[in-house]
PDB file of C-alpha atoms in Angstrom:
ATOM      1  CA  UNK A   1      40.544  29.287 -17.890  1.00 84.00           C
ATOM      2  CA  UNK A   2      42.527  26.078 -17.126  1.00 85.00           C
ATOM      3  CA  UNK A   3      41.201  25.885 -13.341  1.00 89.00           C
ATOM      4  CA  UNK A   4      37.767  26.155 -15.239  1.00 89.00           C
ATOM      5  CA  UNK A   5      38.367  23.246 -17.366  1.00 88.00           C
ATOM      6  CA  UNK A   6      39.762  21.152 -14.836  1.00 90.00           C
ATOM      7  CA  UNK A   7      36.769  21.745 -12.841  1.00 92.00           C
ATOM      8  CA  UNK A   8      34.840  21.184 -15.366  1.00 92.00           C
ATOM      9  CA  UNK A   9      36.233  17.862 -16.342  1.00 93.00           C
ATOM     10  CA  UNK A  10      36.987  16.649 -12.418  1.00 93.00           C
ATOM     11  CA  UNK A  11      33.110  17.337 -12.326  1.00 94.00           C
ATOM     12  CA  UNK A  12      31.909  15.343 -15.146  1.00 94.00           C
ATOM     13  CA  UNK A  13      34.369  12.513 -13.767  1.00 94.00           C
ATOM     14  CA  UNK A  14      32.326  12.471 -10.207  1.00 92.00           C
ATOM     15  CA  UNK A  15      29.378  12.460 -11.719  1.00 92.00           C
ATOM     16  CA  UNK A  16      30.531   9.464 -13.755  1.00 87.00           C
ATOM     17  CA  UNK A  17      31.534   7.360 -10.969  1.00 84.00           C
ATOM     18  CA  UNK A  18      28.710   7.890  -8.935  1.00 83.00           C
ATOM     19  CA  UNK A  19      26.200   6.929 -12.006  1.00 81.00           C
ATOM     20  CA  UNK A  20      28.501   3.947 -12.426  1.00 74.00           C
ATOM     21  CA  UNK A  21      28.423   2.756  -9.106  1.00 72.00           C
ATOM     22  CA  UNK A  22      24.488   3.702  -8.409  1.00 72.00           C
ATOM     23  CA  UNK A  23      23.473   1.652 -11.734  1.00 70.00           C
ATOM     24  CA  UNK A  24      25.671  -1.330 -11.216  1.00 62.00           C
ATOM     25  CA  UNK A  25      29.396  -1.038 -11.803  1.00 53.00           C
ATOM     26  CA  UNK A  26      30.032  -2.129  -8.164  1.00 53.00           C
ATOM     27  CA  UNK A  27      31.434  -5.378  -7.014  1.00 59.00           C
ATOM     28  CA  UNK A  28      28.417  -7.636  -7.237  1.00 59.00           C
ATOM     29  CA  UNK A  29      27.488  -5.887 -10.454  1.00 58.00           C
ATOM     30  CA  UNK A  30      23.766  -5.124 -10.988  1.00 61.00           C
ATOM     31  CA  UNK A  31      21.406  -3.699  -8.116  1.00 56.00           C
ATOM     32  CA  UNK A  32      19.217  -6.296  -7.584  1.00 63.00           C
ATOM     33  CA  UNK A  33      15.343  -5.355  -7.919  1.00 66.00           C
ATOM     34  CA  UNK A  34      13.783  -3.781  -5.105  1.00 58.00           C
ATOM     35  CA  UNK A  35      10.506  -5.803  -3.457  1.00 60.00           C
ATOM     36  CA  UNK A  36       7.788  -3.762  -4.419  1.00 63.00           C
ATOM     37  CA  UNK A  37       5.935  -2.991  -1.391  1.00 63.00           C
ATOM     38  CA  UNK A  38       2.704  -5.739  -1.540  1.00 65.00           C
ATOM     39  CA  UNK A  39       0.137  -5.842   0.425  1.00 64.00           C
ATOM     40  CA  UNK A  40      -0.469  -8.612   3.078  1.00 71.00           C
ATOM     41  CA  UNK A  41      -3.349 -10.218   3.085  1.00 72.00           C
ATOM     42  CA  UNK A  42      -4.711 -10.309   6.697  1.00 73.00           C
ATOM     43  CA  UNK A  43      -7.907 -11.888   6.195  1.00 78.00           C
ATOM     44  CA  UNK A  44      -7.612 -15.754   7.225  1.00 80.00           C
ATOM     45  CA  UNK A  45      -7.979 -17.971   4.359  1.00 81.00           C
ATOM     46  CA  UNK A  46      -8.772 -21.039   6.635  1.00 85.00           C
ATOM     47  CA  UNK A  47     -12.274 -19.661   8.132  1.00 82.00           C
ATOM     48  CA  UNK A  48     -14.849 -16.773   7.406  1.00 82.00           C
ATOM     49  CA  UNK A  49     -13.797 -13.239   7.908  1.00 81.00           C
ATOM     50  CA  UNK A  50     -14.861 -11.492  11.368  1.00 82.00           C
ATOM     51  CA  UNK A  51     -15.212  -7.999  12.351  1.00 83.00           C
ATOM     52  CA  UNK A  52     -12.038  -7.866  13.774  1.00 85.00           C
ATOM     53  CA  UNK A  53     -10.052  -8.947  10.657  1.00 82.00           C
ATOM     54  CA  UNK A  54     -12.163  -6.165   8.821  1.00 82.00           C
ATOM     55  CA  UNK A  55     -11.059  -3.863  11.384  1.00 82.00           C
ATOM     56  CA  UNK A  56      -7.182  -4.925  11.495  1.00 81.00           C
ATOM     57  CA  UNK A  57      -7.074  -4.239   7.704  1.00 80.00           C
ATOM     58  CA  UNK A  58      -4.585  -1.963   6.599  1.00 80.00           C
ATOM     59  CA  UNK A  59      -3.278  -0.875   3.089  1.00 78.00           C
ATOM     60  CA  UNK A  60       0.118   0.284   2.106  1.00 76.00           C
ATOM     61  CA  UNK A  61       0.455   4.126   1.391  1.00 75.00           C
ATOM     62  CA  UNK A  62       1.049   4.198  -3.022  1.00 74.00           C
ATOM     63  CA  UNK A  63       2.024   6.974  -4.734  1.00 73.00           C
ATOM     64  CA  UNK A  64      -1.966   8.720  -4.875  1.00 76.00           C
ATOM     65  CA  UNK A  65      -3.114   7.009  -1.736  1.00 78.00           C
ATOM     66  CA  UNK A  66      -4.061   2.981  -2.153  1.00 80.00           C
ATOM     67  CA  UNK A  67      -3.217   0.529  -4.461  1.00 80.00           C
ATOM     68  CA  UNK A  68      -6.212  -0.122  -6.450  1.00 83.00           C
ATOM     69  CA  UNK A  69      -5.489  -3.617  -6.601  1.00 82.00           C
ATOM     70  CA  UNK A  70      -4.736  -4.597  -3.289  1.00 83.00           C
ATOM     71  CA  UNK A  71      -8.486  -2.587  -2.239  1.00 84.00           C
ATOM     72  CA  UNK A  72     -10.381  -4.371  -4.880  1.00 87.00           C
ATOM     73  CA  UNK A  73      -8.679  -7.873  -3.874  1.00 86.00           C
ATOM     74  CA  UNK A  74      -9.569  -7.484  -0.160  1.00 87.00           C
ATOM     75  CA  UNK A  75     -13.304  -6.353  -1.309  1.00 88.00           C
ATOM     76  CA  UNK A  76     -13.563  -8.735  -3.614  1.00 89.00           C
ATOM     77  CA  UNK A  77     -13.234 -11.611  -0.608  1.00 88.00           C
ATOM     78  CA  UNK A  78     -15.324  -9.514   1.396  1.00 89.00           C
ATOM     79  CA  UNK A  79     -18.442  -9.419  -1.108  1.00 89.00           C
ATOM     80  CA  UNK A  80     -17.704 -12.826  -1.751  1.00 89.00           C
ATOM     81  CA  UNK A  81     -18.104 -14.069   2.083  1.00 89.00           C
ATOM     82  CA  UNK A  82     -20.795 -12.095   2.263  1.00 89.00           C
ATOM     83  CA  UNK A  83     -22.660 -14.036  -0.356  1.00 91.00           C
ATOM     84  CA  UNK A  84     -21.678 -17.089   0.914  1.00 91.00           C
ATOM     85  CA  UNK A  85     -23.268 -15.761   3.611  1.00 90.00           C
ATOM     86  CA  UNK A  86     -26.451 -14.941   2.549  1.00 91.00           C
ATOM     87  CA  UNK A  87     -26.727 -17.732   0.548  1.00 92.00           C
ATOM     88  CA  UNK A  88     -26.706 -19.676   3.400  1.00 93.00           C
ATOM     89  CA  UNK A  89     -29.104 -17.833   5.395  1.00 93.00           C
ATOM     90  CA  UNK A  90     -31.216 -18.267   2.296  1.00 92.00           C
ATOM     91  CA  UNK A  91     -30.782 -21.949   2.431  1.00 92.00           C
ATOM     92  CA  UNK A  92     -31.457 -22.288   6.627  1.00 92.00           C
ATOM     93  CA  UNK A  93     -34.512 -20.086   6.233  1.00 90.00           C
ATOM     94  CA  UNK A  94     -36.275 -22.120   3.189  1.00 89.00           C
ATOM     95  CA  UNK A  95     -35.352 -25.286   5.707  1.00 88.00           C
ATOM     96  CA  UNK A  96     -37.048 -23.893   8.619  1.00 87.00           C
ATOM     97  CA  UNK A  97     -40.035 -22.911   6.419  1.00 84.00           C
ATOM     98  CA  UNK A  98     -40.159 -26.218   5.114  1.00 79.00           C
ATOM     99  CA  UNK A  99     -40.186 -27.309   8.612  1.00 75.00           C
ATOM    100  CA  UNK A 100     -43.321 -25.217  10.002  1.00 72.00           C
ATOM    101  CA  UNK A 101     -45.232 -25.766   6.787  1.00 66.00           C
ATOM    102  CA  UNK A 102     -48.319 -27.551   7.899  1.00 61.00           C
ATOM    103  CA  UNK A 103     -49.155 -31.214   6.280  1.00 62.00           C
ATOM    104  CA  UNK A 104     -51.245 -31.439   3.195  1.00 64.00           C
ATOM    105  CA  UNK A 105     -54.763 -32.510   4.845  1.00 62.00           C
ATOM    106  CA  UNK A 106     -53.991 -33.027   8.062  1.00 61.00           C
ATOM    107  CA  UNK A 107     -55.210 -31.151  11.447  1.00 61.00           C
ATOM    108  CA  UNK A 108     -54.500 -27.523  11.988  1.00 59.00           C
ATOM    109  CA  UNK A 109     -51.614 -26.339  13.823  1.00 61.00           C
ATOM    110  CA  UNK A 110     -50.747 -24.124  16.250  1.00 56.00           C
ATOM    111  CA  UNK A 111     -49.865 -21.803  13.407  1.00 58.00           C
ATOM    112  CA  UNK A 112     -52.387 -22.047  11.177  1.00 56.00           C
ATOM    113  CA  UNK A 113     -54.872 -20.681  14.216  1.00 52.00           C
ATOM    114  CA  UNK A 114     -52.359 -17.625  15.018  1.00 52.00           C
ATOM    115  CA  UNK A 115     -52.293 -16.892  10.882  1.00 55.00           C
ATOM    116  CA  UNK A 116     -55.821 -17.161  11.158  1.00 54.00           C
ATOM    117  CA  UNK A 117     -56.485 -14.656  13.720  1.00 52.00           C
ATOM    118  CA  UNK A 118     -54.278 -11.553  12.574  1.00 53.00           C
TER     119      UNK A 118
END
């Protein structure tokens, strides 16, 4: 019965230490905070995004697969380039329209005859 308790006790003493030291009762006292794992933004912040940069995008692994936040981020950017994008194309198409739109009055065009004829 004594070898039990000194067990026992020798046991809960181990245990002790080893929560002491694990929590902070080392030398330098608390563990400082681990980095959570974040994700790096590849995508270049200086000029548009290009197929490549969509294909070298990579997520860190979370606990049920990705990070919701760090998916949503990257599409947000991604939806947002692309309507930059179109917004632009919108812009460069009204142009060119603008440009081939035949003068108020003035002799037929080129166009005009090939409209004319479909």
């Amino acid at each position: 019965m004594v070898v039990f308790l000194f067990l026992v006790v020798a046991l809960v003493v181990v245990v002790a230490a080893v929560t002491l030291a694990a929590v902070g009762g080392g030398e330098s006292g608390v563990l400082p905070e681990a980095a959570p794992e974040r994700f790096e933004d590849p995508l270049p912040p200086d000029r548009p995004v290009h197929r490549d940069d969509v294909e070298a995008l990579r997520f860190p692994l979370a606990v049920r697969g990705y990070r919701m936040a760090d998916v949503d981020d990257a599409l947000g950017r991604l939806g947002a380039e692309l309507a930059e994008r179109d917004a632009r194309i919108a812009r460069l198409e009204a142009a060119l329209a603008g440009a081939y739109a035949p003068p108020a009055g003035g002799p037929p065009t080129y166009r005009d005859f090939t409209e004319e004829n479909r």
